[in-house]
Coordinates of C-alpha atoms in Angstrom, one line a residue:
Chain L
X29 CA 124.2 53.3 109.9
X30 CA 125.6 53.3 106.8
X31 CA 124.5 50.1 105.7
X32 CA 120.8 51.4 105.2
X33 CA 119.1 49.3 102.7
X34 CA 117.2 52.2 101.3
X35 CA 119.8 53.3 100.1
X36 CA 120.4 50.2 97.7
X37 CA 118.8 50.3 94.1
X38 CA 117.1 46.8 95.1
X39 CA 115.4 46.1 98.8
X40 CA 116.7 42.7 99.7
X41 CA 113.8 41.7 102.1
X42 CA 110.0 43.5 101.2
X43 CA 108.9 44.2 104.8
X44 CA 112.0 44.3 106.6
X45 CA 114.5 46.6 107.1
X46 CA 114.2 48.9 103.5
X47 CA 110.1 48.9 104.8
X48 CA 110.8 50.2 108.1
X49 CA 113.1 52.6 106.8
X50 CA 111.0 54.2 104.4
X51 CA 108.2 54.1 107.3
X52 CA 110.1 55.7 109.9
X53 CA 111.2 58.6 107.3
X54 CA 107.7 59.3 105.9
X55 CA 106.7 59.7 109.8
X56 CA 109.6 62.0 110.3
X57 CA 108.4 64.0 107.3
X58 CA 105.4 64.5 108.3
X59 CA 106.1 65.6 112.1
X60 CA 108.8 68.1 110.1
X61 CA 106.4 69.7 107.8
X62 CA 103.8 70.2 110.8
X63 CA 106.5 72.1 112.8
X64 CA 108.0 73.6 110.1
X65 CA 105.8 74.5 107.4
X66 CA 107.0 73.1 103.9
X67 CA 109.2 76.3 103.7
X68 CA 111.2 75.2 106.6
X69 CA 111.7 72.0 106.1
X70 CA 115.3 70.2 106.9
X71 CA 116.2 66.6 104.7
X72 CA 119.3 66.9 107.8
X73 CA 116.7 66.8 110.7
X74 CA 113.9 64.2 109.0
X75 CA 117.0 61.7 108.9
X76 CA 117.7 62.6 112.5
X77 CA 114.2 62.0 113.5
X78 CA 114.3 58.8 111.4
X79 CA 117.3 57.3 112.8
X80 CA 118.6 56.7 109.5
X81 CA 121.5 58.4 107.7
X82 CA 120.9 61.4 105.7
X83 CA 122.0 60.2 102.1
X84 CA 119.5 57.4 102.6
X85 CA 117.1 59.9 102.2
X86 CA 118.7 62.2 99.7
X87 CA 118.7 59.1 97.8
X88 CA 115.5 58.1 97.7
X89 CA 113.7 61.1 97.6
X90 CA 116.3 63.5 95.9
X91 CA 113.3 66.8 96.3
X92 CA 111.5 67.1 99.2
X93 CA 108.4 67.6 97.8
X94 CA 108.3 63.7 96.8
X95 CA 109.2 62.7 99.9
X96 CA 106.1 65.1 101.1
X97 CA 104.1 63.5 98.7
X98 CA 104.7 59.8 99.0
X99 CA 104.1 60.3 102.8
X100 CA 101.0 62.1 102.8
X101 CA 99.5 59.5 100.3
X102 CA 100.4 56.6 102.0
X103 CA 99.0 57.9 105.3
X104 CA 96.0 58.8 103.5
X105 CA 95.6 55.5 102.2
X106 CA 96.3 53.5 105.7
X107 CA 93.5 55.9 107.3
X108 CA 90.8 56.0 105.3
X109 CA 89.6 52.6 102.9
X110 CA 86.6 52.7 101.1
X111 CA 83.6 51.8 103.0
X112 CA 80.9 49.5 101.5
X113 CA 78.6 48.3 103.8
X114 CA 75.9 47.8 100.8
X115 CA 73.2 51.0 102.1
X116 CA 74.2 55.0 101.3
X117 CA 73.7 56.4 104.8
X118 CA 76.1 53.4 106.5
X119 CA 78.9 54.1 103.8
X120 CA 78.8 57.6 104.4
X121 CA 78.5 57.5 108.3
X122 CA 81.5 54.9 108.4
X123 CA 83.6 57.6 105.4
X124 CA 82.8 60.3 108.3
X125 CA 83.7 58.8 111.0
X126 CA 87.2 57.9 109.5
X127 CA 87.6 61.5 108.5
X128 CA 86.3 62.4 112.8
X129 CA 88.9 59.5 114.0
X130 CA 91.7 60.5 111.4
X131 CA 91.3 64.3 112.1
X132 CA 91.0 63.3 116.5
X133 CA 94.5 64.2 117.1
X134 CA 96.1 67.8 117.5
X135 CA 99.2 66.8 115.7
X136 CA 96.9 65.5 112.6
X137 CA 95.2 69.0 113.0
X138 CA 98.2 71.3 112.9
X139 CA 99.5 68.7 109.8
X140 CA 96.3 69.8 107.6
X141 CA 96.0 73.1 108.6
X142 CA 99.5 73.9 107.9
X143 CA 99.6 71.8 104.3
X144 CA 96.7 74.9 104.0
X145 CA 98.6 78.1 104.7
X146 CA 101.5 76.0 102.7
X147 CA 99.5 75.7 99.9
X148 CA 98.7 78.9 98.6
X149 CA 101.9 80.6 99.8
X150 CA 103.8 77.5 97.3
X151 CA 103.0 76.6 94.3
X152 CA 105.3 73.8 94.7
X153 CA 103.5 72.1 97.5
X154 CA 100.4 73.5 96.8
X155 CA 100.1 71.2 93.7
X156 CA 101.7 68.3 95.5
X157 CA 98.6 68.8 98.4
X158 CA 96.0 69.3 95.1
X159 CA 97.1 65.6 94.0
X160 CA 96.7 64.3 97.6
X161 CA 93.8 65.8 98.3
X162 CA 92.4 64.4 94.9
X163 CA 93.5 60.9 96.0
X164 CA 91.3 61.3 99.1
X165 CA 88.5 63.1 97.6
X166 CA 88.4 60.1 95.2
X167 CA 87.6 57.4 97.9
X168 CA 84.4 59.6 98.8
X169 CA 83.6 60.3 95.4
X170 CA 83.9 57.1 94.5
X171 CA 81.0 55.8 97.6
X172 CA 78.7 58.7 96.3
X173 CA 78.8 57.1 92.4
X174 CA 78.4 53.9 93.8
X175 CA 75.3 55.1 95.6
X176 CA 74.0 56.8 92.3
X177 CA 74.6 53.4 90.6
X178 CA 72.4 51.5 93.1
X179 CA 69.6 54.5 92.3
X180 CA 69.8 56.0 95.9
X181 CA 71.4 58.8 95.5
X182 CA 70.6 61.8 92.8
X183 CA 72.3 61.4 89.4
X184 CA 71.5 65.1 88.5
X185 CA 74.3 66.4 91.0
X186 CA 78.1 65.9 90.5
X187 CA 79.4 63.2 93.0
X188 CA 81.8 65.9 94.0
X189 CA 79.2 68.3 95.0
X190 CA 76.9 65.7 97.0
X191 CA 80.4 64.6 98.5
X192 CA 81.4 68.0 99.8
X193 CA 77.8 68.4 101.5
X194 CA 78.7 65.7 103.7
X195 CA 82.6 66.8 104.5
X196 CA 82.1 70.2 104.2
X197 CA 80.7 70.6 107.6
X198 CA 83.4 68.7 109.1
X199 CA 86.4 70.2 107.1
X200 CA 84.5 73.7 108.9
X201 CA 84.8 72.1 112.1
X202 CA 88.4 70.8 111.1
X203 CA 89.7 73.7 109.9
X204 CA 87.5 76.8 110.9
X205 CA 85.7 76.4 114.2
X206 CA 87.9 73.9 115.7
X207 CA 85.2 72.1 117.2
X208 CA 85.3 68.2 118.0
X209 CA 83.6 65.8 115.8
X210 CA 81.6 63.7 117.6
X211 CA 78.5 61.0 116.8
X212 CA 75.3 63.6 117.1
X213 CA 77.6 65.8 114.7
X214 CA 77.8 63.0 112.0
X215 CA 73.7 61.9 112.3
X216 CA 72.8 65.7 111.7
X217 CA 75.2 65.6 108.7
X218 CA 74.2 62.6 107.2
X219 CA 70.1 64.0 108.6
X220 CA 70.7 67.3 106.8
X221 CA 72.7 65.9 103.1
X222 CA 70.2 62.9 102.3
X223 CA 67.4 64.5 103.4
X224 CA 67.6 68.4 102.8
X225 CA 66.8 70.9 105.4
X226 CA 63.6 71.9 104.6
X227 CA 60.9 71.4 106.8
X228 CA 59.1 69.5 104.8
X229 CA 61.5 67.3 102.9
X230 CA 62.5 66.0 106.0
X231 CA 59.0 65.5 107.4
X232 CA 58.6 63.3 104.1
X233 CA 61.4 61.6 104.9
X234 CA 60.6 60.5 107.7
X235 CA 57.1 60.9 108.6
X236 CA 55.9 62.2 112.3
X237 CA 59.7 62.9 112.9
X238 CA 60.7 65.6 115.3
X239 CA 64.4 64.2 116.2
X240 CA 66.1 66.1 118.9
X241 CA 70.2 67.0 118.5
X242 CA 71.1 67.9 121.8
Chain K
X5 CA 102.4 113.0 109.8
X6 CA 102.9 114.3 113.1
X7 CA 99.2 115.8 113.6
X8 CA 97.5 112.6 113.3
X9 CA 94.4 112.9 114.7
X10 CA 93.7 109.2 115.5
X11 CA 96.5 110.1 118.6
X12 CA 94.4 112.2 120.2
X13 CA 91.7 111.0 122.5
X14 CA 88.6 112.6 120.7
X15 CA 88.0 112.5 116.7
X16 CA 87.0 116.1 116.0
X17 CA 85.8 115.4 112.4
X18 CA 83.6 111.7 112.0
X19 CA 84.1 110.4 108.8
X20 CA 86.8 112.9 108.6
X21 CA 90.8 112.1 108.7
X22 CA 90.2 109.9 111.7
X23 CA 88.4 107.8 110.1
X24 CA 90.6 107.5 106.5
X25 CA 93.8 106.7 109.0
X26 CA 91.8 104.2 110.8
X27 CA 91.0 102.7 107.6
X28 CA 94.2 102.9 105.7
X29 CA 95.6 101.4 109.3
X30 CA 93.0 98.2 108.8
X31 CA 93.5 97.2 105.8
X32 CA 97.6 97.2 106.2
X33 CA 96.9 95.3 109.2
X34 CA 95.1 92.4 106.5
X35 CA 98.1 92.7 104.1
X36 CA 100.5 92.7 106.8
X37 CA 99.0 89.6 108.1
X38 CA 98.2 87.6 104.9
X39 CA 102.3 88.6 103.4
X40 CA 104.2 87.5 106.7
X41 CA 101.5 85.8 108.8
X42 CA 100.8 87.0 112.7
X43 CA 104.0 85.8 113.7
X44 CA 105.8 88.0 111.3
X45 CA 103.9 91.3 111.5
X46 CA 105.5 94.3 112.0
X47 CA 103.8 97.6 113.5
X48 CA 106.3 100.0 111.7
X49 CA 105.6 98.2 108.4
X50 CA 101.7 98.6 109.0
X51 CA 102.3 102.4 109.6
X52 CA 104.6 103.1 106.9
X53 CA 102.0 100.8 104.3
X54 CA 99.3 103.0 105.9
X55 CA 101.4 106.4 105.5
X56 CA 100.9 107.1 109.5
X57 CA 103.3 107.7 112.0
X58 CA 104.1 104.9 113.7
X59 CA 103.4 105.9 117.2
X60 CA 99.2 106.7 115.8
X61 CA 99.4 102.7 115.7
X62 CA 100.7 102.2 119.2
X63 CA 98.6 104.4 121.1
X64 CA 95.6 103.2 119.5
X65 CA 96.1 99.8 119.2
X66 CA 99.1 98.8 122.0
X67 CA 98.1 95.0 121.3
X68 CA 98.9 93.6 117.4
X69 CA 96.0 91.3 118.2
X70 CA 93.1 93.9 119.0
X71 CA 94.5 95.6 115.6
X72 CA 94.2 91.8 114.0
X73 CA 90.8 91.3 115.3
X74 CA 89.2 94.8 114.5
X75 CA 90.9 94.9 110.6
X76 CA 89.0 91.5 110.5
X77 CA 85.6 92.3 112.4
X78 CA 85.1 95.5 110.4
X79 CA 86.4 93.7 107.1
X80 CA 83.6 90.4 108.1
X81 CA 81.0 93.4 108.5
X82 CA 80.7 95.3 104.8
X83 CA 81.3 91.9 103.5
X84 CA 78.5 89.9 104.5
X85 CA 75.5 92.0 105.5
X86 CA 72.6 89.5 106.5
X87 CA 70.1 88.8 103.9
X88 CA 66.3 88.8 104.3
X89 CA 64.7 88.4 100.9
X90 CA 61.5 87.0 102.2
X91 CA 62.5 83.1 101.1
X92 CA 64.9 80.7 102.3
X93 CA 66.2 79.4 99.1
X94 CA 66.6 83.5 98.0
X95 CA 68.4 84.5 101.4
X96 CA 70.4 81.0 101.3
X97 CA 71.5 81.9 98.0
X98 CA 72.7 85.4 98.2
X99 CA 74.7 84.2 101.4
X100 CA 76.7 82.1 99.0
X101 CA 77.4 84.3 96.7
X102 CA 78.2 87.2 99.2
X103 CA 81.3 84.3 100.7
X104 CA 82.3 83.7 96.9
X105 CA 82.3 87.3 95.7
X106 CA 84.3 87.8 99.1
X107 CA 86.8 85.1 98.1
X108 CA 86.9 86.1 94.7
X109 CA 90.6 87.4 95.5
X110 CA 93.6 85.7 95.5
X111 CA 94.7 88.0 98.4
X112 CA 91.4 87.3 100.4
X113 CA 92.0 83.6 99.8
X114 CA 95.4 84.2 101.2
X115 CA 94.7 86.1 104.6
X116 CA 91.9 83.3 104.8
X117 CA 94.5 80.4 104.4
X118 CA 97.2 82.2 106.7
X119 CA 94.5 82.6 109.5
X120 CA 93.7 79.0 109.4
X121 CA 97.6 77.7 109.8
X122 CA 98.0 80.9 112.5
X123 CA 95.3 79.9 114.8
X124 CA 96.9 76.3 114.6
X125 CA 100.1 77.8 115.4
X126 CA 99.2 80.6 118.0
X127 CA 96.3 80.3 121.2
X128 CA 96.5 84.3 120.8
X129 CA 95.6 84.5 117.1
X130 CA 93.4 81.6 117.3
X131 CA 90.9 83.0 120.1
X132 CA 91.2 86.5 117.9
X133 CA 90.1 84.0 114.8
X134 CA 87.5 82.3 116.3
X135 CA 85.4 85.6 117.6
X136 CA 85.7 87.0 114.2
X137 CA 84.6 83.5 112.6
X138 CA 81.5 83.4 115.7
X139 CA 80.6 87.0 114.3
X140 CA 80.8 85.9 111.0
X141 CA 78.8 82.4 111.6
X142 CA 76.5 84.6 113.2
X143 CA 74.9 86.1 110.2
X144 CA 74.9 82.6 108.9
X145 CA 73.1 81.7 111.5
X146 CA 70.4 84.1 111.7
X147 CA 69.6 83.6 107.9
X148 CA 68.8 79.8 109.1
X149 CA 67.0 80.8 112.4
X150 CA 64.7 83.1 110.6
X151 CA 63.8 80.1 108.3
X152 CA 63.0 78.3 110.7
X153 CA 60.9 80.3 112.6
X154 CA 59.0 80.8 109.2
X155 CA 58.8 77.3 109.2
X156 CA 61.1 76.6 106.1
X157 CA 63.9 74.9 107.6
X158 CA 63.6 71.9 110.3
X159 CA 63.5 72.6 113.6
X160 CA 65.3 69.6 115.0
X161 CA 68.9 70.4 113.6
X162 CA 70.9 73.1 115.1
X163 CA 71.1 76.2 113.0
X164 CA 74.7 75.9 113.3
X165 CA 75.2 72.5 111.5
X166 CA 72.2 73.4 108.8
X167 CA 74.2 76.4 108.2
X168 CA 77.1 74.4 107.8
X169 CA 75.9 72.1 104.5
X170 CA 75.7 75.4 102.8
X171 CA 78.9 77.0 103.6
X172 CA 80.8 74.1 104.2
X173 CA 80.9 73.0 100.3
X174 CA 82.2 76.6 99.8
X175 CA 85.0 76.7 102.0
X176 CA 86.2 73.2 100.7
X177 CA 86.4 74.5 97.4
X178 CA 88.2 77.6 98.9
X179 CA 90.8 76.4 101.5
X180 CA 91.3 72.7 100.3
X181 CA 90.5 72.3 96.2
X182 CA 91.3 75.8 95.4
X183 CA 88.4 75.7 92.9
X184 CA 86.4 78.4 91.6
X185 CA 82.7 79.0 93.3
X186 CA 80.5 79.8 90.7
X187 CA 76.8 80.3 89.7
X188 CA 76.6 76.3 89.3
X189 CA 77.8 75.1 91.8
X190 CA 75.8 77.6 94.0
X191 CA 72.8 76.1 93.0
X192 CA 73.7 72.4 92.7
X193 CA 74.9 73.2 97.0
X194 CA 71.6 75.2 97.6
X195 CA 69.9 71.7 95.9
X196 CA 71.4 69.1 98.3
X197 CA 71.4 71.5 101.0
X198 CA 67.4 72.4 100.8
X199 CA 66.3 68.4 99.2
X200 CA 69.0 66.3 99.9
X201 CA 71.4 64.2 98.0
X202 CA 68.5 61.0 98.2
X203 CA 67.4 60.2 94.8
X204 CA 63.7 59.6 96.6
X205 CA 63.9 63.0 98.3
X206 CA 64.4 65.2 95.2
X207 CA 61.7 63.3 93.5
X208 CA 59.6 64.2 96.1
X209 CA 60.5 67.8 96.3
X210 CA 60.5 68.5 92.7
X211 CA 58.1 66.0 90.9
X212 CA 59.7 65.3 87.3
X213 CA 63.0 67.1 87.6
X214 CA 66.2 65.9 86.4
X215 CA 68.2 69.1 86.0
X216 CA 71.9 68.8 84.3
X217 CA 74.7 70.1 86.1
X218 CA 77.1 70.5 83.6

């Protein structure tokens, strides 16, 4: 136990012991905050849950709201990669069905809706959750410019905005309605942002249409 | 204090002191909830921010919850009446701006983050949540079913999900970036949400156009 690597300025082996301690600590984190709330968080019980000792992670992460940080970006980052699949609708469909499969667990749930209520009663956390939610706002943003590069998508619209008219209606499933995200939700989104609601954008769009959504 | 009339089975004046301590009860109810969150209310802090007696809040309303739900229901109400300015676009828009004038507060914005982290946290507070969010949805709604029985919105999207690439934009900006909702970015949502984000699409509905967003 008290021979944690983590706890030495240099990791010996990349991807062995120092890796699976910083892995099983930013899972602990996580799991703390979600029960907790960043206001009730305990450095004493994330090393518990971590198996490791707790100057190991008073070490490494001498404030909590790094450790808070580091673990929500790097989850964010194994969940949900870029998409590129070369057309607008199958980049967006495959960036909202990461969001649906990221956001299909009630422990994910509870994480996001409690970094929420954390974040406006905290400043501190609240800007930690601004510079996450940026990171993963980027990856989306960065699909919709890509999309107005290739001339399918509107240039006269921030990327942000176009973006949020996709995710908005699942972040309102997410966090409002609490309804699941399934495959005839995404079509209607991605029906509905590329091709407006109006009745007779979309009859433009796609002549003769008449596409039922159970 | 003791001759509150909201203890006694019969208001004898409407509009009269029962209804100022009914109101003055309400909206401690809201600041009770958005300061300590549901878990944390306290009745005999509601009646002493309300300047009632405490037991005027007991025999009215015995359950915190049915206090919760009708501070929120009748709050939801003189908020967001339901537009009907003969056009889609017009009704559309003055929805928006009705949510964003209703955010417009960091203490709204507050008792709108708690509830989202409560109804994670409690099944009773999230069933009171969710019939105040149907009630409040359900003005969306209308506003989109009227449209589309005037034959200005498609008919093959439900209401619900339409509704939601209005609003959704919206409460991103309000529970997730903590941005500001104003004139701008009203439009630039009402623009993907009518036309759509294609490039093709807003061409077609607006021949010519190329409007900045700055």
């Amino acid at each position: 136990m008290d021979a944690d690597e983590a706890a030495r300025p240099v990791a010996r082996r990349p991807g062995g012991r120092s890796a699976r301690v910083r892995a099983a600590v930013l899972a602990a984190a996580v799991d703390e905050l979600t029960e907790h709330g960043f206001g009730g968080m305990s450095s004493a019980r994330i090393a518990e849950r971590a198996g490791v000792n707790r100057t190991t992670v008073h070490r490494r992460w001498p404030h909590l709201e790094d450790l808070v940080e580091e673990a929500l970006l790097d989850r964010a980052a194994v969940a949900v990669p870029i998409p590129d699949t070369g057309t607008v609708r199958g980049d967006l469909r495959l960036l909202l069905h990461e969001i649906a499969e990221y956001v299909d667990s009630d422990a994910r749930r509870g994480t996001i809706r409690a970094l929420v209520a954390d974040s406006a009663r905290s400043p501190v956390i609240g800007a930690v959750v601004s510079r996450v939610w940026t990171s993963r706002f980027g990856r989306g943003t960065e699909v919709v410019a890509r999309a107005v590069a290739r001339g399918e998508l509107r240039a006269d619209i921030a990327p942000a905005t176009i973006l949020a008219a996709f995710t908005g209606p699942l972040y309102v499933r997410l966090l409002i309605t609490d309804e699941r995200i399934d495959d005839s939700v995404i079509e209607a989104v991605l029906d509905v942002g590329l091709d407006g609601a109006r009745r007779s954008a979309a009859a433009a769009a796609s002549p003769g249409a008449g596409r039922s959504t159970a």
